[in-house]
Coordinates of C-alpha atoms and ligand atoms in Angstrom, one line a residue:
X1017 CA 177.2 -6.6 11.5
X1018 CA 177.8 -5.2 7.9
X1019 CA 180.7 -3.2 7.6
X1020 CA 179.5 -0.6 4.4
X1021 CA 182.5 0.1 1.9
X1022 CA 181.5 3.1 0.2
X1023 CA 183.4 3.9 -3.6
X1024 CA 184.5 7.7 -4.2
X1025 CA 186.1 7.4 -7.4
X1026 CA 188.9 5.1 -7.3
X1027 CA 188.9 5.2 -3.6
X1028 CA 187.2 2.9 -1.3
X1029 CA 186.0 4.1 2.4
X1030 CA 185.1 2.5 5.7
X1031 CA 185.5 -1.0 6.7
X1032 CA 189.1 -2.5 7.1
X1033 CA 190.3 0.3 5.1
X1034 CA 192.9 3.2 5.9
X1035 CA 191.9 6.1 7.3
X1036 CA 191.3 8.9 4.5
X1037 CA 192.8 12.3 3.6
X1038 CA 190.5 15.1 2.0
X1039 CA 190.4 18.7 1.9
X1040 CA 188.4 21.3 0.3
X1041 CA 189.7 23.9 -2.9
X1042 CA 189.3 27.2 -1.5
X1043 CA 189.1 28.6 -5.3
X1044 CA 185.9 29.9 -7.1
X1045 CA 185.4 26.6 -8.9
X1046 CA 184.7 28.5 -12.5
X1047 CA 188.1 29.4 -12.2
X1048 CA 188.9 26.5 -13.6
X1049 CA 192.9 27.1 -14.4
X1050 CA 193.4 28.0 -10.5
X1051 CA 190.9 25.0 -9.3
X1052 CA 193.1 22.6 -11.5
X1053 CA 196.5 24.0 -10.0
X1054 CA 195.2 23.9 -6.4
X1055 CA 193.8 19.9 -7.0
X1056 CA 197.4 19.3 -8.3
X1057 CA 199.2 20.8 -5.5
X1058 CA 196.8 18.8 -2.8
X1059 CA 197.1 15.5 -4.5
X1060 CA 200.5 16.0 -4.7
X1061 CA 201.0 16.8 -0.9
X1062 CA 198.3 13.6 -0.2
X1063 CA 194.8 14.7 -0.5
X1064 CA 192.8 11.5 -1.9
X1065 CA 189.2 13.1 -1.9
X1066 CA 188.7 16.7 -2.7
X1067 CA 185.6 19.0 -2.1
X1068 CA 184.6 21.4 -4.6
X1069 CA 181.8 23.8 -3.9
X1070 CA 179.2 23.5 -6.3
X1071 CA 176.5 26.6 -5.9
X1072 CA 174.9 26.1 -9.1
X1073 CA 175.0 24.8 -12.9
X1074 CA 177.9 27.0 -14.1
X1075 CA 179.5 25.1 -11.2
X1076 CA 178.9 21.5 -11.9
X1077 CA 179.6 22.4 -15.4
X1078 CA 183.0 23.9 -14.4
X1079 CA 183.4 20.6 -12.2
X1080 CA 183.0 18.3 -15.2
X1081 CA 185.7 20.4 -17.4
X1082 CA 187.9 20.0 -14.4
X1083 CA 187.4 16.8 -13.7
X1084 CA 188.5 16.1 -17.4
X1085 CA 191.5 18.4 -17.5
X1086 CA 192.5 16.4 -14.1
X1087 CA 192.0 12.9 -15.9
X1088 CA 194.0 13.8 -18.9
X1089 CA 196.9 14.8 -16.7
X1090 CA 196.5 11.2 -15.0
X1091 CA 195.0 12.6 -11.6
X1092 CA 192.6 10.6 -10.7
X1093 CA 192.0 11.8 -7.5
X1094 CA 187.6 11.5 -6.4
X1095 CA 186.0 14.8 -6.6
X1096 CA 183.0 15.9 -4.6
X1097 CA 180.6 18.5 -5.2
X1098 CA 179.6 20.1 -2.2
X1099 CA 175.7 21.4 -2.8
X1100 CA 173.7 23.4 -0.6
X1101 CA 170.2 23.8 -0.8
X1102 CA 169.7 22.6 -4.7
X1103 CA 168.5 19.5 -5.8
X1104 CA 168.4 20.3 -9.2
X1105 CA 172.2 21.3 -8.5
X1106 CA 173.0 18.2 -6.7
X1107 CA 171.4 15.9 -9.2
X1108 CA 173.1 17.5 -12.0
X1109 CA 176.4 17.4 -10.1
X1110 CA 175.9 13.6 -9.6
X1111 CA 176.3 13.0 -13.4
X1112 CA 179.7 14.6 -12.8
X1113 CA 181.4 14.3 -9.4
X1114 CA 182.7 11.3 -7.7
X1115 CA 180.4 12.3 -4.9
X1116 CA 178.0 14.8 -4.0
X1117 CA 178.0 16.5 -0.4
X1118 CA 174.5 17.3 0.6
X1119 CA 173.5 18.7 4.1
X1120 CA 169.5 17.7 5.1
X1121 CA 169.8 20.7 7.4
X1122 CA 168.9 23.0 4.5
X1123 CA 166.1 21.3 3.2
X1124 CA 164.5 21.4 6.7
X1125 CA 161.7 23.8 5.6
X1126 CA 160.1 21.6 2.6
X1127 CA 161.1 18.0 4.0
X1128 CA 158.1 15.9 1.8
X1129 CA 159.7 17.8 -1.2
X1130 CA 163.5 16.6 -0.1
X1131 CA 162.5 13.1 0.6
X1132 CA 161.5 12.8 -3.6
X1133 CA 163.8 14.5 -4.6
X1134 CA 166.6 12.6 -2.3
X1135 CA 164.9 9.7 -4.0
X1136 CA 165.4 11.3 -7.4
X1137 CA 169.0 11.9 -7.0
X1138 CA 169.4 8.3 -5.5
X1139 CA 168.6 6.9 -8.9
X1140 CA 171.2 9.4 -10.8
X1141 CA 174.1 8.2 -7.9
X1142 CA 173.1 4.4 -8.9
X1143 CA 173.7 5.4 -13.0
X1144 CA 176.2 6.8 -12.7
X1145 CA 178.0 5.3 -9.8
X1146 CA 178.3 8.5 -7.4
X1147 CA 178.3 8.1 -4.0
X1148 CA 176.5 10.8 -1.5
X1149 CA 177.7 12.0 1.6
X1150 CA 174.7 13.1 4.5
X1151 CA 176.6 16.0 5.8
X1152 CA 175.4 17.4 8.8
X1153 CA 176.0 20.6 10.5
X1154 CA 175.1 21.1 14.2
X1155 CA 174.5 24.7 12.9
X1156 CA 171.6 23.7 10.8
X1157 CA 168.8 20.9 11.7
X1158 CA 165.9 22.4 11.8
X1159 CA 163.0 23.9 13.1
X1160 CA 161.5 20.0 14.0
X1161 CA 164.9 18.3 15.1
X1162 CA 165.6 21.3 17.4
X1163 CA 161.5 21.2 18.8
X1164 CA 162.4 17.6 19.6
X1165 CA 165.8 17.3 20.6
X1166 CA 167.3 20.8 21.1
X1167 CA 170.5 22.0 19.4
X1168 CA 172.0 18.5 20.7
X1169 CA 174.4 15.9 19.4
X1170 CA 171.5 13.6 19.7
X1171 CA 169.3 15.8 17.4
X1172 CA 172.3 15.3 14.9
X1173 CA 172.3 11.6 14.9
X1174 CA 169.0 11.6 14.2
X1175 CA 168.4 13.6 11.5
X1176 CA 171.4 11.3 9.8
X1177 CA 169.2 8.4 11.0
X1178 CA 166.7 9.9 9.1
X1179 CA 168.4 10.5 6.0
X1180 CA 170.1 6.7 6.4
X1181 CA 166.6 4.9 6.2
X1182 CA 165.5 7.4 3.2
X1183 CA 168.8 5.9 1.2
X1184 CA 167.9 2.3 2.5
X1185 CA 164.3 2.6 1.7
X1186 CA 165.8 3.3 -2.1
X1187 CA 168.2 0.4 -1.6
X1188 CA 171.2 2.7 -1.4
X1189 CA 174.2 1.7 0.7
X1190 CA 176.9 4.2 -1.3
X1191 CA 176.6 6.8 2.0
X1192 CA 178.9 8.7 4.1
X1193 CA 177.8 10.5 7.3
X1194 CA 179.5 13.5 8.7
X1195 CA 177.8 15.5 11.7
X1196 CA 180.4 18.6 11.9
X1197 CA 179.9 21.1 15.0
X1198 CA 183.4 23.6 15.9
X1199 CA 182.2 22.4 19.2
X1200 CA 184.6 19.8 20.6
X1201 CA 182.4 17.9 22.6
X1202 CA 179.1 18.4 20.7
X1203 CA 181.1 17.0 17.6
X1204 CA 182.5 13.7 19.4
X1205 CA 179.3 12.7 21.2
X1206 CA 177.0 13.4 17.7
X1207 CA 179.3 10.7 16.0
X1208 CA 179.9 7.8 19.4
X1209 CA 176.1 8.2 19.4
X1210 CA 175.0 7.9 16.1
X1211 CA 177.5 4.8 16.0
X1212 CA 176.2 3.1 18.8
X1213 CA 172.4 3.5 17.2
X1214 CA 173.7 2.0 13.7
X1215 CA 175.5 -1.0 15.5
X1216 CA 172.2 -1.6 17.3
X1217 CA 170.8 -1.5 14.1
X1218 CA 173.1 -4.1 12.4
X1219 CA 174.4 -1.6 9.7
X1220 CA 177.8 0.6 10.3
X1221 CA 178.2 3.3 7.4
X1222 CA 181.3 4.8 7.3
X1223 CA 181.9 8.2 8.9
X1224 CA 183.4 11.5 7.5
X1225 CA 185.0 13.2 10.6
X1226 CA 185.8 16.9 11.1
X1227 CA 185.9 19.2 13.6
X1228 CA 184.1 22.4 11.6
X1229 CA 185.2 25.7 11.6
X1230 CA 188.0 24.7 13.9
X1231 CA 189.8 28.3 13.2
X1232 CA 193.8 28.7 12.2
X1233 CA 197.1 27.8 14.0
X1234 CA 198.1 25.7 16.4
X1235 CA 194.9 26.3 18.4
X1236 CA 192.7 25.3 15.2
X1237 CA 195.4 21.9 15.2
X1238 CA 195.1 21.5 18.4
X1239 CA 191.0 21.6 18.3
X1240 CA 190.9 19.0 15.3
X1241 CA 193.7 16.9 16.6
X1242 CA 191.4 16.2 20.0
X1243 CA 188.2 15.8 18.3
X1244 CA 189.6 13.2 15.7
X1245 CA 191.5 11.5 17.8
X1246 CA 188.8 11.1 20.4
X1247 CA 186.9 8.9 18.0
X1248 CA 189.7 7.6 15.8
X1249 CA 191.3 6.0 20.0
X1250 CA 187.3 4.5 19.8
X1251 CA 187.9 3.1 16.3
X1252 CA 185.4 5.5 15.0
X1253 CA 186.2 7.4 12.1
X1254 CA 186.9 6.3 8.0
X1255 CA 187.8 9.5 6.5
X1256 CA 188.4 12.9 8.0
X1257 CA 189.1 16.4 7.6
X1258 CA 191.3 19.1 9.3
X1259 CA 189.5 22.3 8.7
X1260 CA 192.0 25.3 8.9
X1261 CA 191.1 29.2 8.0
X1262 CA 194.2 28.9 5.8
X1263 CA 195.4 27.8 2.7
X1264 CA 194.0 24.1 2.6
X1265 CA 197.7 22.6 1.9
X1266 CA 198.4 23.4 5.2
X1267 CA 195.6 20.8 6.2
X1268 CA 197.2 17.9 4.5
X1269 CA 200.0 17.4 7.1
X1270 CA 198.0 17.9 9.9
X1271 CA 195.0 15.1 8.8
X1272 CA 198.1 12.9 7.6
X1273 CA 199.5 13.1 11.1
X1274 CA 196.8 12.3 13.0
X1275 CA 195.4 9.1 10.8
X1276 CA 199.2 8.1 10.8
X1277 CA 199.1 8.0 14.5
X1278 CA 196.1 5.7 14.8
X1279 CA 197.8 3.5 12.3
X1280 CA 199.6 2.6 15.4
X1281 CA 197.5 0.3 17.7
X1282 CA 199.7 1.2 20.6
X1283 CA 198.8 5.0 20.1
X1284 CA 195.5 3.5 20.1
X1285 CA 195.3 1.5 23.1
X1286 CA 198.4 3.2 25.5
X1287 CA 197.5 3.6 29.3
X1288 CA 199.0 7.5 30.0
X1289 CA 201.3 8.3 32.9
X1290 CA 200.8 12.0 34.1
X1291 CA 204.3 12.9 33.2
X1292 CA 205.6 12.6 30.1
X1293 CA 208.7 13.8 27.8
X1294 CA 207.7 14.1 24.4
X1295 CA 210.5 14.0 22.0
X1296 CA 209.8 15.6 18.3
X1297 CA 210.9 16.3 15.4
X1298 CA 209.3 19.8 15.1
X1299 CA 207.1 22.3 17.2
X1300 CA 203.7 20.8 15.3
X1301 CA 204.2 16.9 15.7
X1302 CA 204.9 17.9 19.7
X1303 CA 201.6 19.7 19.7
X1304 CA 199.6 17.0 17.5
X1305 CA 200.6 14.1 19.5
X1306 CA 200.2 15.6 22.7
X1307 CA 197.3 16.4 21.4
X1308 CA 195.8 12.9 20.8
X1309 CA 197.4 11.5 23.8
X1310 CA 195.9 13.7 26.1
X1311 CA 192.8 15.7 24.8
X1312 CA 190.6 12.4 24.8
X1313 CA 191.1 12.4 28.1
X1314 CA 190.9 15.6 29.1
X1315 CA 187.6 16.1 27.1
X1316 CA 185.9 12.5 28.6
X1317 CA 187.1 13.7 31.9
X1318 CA 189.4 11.3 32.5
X1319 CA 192.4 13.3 33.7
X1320 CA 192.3 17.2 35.3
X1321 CA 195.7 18.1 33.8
X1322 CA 198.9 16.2 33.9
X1323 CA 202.9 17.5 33.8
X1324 CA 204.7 17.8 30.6
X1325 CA 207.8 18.4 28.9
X1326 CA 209.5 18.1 25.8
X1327 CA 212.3 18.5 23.4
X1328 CA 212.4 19.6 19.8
X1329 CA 215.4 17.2 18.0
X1330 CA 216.9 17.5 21.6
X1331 CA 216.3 21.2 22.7
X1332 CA 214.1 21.4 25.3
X1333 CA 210.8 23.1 24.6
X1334 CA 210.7 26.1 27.0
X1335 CA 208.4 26.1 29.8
X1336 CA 206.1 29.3 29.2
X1337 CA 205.8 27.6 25.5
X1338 CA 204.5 24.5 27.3
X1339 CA 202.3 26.5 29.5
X1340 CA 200.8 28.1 26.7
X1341 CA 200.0 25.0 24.4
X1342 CA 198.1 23.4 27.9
X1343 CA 196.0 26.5 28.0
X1344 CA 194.9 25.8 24.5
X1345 CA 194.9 22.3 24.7
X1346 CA 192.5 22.6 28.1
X1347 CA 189.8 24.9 25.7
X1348 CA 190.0 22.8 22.7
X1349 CA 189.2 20.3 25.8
X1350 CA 186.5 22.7 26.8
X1351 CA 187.6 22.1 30.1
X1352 CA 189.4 25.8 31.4
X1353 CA 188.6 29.0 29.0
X1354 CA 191.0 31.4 28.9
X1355 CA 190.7 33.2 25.7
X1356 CA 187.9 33.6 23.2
X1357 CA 186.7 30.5 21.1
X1358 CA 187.4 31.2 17.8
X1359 CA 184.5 29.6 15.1
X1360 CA 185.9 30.3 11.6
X1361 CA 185.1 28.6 8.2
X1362 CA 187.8 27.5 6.2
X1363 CA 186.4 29.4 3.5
X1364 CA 185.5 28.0 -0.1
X1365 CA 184.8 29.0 -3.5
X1366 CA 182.1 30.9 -2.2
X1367 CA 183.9 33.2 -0.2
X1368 CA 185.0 36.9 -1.7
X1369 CA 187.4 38.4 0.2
X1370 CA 191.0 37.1 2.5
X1371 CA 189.0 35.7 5.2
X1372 CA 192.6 34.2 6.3
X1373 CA 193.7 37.8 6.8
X1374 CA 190.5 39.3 8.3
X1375 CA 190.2 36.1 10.8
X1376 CA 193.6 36.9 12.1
X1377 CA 192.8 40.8 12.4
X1378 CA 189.3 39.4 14.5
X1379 CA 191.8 37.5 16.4
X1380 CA 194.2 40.5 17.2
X1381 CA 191.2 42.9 18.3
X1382 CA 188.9 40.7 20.6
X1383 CA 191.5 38.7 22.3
X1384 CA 190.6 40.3 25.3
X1385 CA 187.4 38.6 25.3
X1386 CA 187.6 35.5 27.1
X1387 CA 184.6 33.6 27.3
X1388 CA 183.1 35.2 24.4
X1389 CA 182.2 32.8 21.1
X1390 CA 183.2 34.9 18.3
X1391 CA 182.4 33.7 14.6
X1392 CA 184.1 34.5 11.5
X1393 CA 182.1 33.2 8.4
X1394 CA 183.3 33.3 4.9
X1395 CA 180.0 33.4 3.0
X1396 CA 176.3 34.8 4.1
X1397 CA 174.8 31.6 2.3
X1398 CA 175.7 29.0 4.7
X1399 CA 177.8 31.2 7.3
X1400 CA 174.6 32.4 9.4
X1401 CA 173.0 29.2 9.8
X1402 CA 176.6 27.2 10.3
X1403 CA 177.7 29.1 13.0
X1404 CA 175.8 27.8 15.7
X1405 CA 177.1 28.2 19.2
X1406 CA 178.5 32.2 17.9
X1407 CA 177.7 35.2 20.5
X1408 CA 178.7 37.1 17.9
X1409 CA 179.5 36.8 14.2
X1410 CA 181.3 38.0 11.4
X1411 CA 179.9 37.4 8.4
X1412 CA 181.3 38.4 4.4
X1413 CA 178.5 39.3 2.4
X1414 CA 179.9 39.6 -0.8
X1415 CA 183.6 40.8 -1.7
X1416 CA 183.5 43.8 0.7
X1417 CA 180.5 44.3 2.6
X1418 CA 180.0 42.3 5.6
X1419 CA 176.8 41.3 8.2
X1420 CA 177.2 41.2 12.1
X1421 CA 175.4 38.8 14.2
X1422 CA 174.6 39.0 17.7
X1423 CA 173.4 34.8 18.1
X1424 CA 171.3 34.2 15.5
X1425 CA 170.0 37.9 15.5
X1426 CA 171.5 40.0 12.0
X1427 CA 172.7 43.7 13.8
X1428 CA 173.8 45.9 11.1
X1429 CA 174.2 44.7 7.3
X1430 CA 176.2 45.9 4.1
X1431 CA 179.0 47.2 6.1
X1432 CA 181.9 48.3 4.4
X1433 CA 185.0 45.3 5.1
X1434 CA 187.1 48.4 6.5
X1435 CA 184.8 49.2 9.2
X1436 CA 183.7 46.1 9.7
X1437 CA 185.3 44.8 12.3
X1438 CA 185.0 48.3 14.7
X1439 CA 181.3 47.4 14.3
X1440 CA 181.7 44.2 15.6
X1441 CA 183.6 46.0 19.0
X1442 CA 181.3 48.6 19.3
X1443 CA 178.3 46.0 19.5
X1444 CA 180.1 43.6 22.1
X1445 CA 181.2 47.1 24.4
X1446 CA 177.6 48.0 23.9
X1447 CA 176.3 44.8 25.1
X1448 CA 178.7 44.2 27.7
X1449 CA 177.6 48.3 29.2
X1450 CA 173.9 47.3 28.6
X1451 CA 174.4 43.6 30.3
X1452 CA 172.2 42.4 27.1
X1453 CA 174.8 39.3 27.0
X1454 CA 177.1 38.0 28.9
X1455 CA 180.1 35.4 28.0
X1456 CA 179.3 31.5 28.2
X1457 CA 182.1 30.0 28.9
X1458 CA 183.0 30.4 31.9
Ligands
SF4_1556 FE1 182.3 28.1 2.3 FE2 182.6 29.2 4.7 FE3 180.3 29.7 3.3 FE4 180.9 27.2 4.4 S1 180.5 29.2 5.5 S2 180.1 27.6 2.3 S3 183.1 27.1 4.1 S4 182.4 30.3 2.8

């Protein structure tokens, strides 16, 4: 078998090596005084890679002053510019970043012109020693992977198949593979099956893991926490991502939690009782480990729901608190909905308004409707086409006019942020008196 090791910067992923930590900036990245503050902070509190987003050339350029202001300071922390639909953009950005984030989902349309251009951008990675990571988004394969495969974990494994032999047909090893979905289980089988088709094939790349647009609070912890650790248990997993719709410091104790955990080979391999004391330090390392104990085997199906308790530096954690962290833990599982499922972007430099605040506001309004997938997207570049799985979306347009989807389909556009999310109510009542949709999860 060869075991890839993949360089970002001064940091080495996959094989024998430690899990590792990145986040995402969620500042414009022209800003480059704020960009460089927020790098600082996240280093500080234990990022090792950080994502930039990287929309154009103002924004590479921006990425290279950065990069040099964070260098002189002696942070040498990889950056990665994250690129969406430019090739021009990403090859530029590859003279400059540590890596460069592209997702094949948006070249889908003009696929002979990606595969040169891919080839192109190869050659800049090899100069200049930048790495590439295939990130795939179960909101966006394509007309052909979806004609052959269906919106499955299977279509996303093999589109990164895909992408994988382009790289190796240019004799390029210096890939990552992410395939992201806010679904739980989507997101888990995509990556076990894509691993099992590159160990039949000899070659394991190391994988970025991330549960995408997991939301905010304990229930966006507790949806990360049972997707990682459902690989990480399988030793699946090299680097990974907590994706919170909050301020991405929050993120850093989560991810260094959970790859902390599975340091631990008896966290790895332990045999679960149904009844178990937990006994933490605070309210978020309960939730976390309980987390990874039990949501792999809730989610595989393995267990129906098991007893619980637990103390918080030796006060007991009260029952109807415990009662409540099951319920979220059995969605995140996807095994008993009881509230709405939440799919909101973690928001980047591309998005122009609080989506923190509005997502909470979302939150507050349609928590009466369970079963209902409700999306909250921070940008209408990538948010249409990465919510997949949404009944209904949210989506910023710009710094205050927003876009509301029902599915795929765009309802009503430009309207103002302030009525915004009435719109969004008045749709779903509509729909629900018209019986034009009905909830999914049942
Ligand atoms: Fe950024 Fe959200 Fe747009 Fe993705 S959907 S590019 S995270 S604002």
């Amino acid at each position: 078998m060869r075991n890839i090791e993949v360089n970002v910067g001064n940091v080495v992923v996959g094989k024998e090596n430690k899990i590792v930590i990145q986040t995402m900036c969620n500042t414009s990245t022209t800003d480059v005084k704020n960009s460089y503050n927020q790098c600082i902070q996240l280093a500080k509190a234990g990022a090792q890679i950080i994502r930039l987003t990287t929309q154009g050339i103002r924004e590479v350029e921006a990425l290279g002053l950065l990069k040099q202001k964070l260098r002189r300071a002696g942070v040498l922390t990889p950056l990665v510019a994250d690129v969406h639909f430019s090739f021009k953009v990403a090859i530029a950005a590859a003279k400059v970043a540590d890596k460069v984030r592209i997702n094949p989902g948006n070249f889908a349309k003009e696929e002979e012109l990606a595969k040169r251009e891919f080839a192109n951008l190869i050659e800049v990675c090899k100069t200049n020693s930048t790495s590439i990571r295939i990130g795939i988004n179960h909101g966006s394969l394509g007309e052909r992977i979806t004609a052959i495969y269906g919106n499955t974990p299977q279509g996303m494994a093999a589109i990164a198949l895909e992408w994988i032999e382009m790289a190796e047909k240019s004799n390029f090893d210096q890939i990552i593979i992410s395939l992201k979905a806010s679904n739980v289980l989507v997101m888990t089988e995509a990556y076990k099956f894509l691993y099992k088709v590159m160990e039949e094939r000899g070659v394991l790349y190391p994988l970025h893991l991330g549960v995408t647009e997991a939301g905010n609070g304990y229930e966006g912890r507790i949806k990360s926490a049972v997707g990682l650790a459902t690989l990480l248990k399988l030793g699946i997993g090299d680097t990974i991502r907590v994706s919170l719709t909050e301020d991405p410091m929050n993120e850093i104790p989560v991810a260094k939690f959970i790859a902390k955990y599975f340091e631990d080979k008896s966290n790895i391999d332990k045999k679960y009782p149904t009844n178990v004391v937990y006994d933490c330090l605070n309210y978020q390392d309960f939730i976390l480990k309980v987390s990874c104990d039990y949501g792999p085997l809730l989610l595989e199906k393995k267990i129906d729901n098991f007893n619980l308790s637990g103390t918080i530096l030796g006060e007991d954690i009260l029952e109807k608190d415990i009662q409540v962290f099951k319920g979220n833990l059995l969605q995140a599982s996807r095994r008993k909905f009881t509230k709405p499922e939440y799919i909101a972007c973690p928001g980047c430099g591309r998005t122009l308004f609080n989506l923190e605040k509005v997502f909470k506001e979302v939150k507050k309004r349609t928590s009466h409707l369970a079963g209902y997938n409700i999306a909250v997207m921070g940008c209408i570049v990538n948010g249409p086409g990465e919510m997949a799985d949404a009944d209904y979306g949210y989506v910023g347009e710009g710094r205050d006019r927003v876009s509301i989807y029902r599915g795929k389909d765009l309802i009503y556009r430009s309207v103002p942020q302030e009525e915004a999310i009435d719109k969004l109510l008045e749709l779903i009542e509509q729909d629900v008196r018209n019986k034009v949709f009905l909830p999914r999860n049942g």
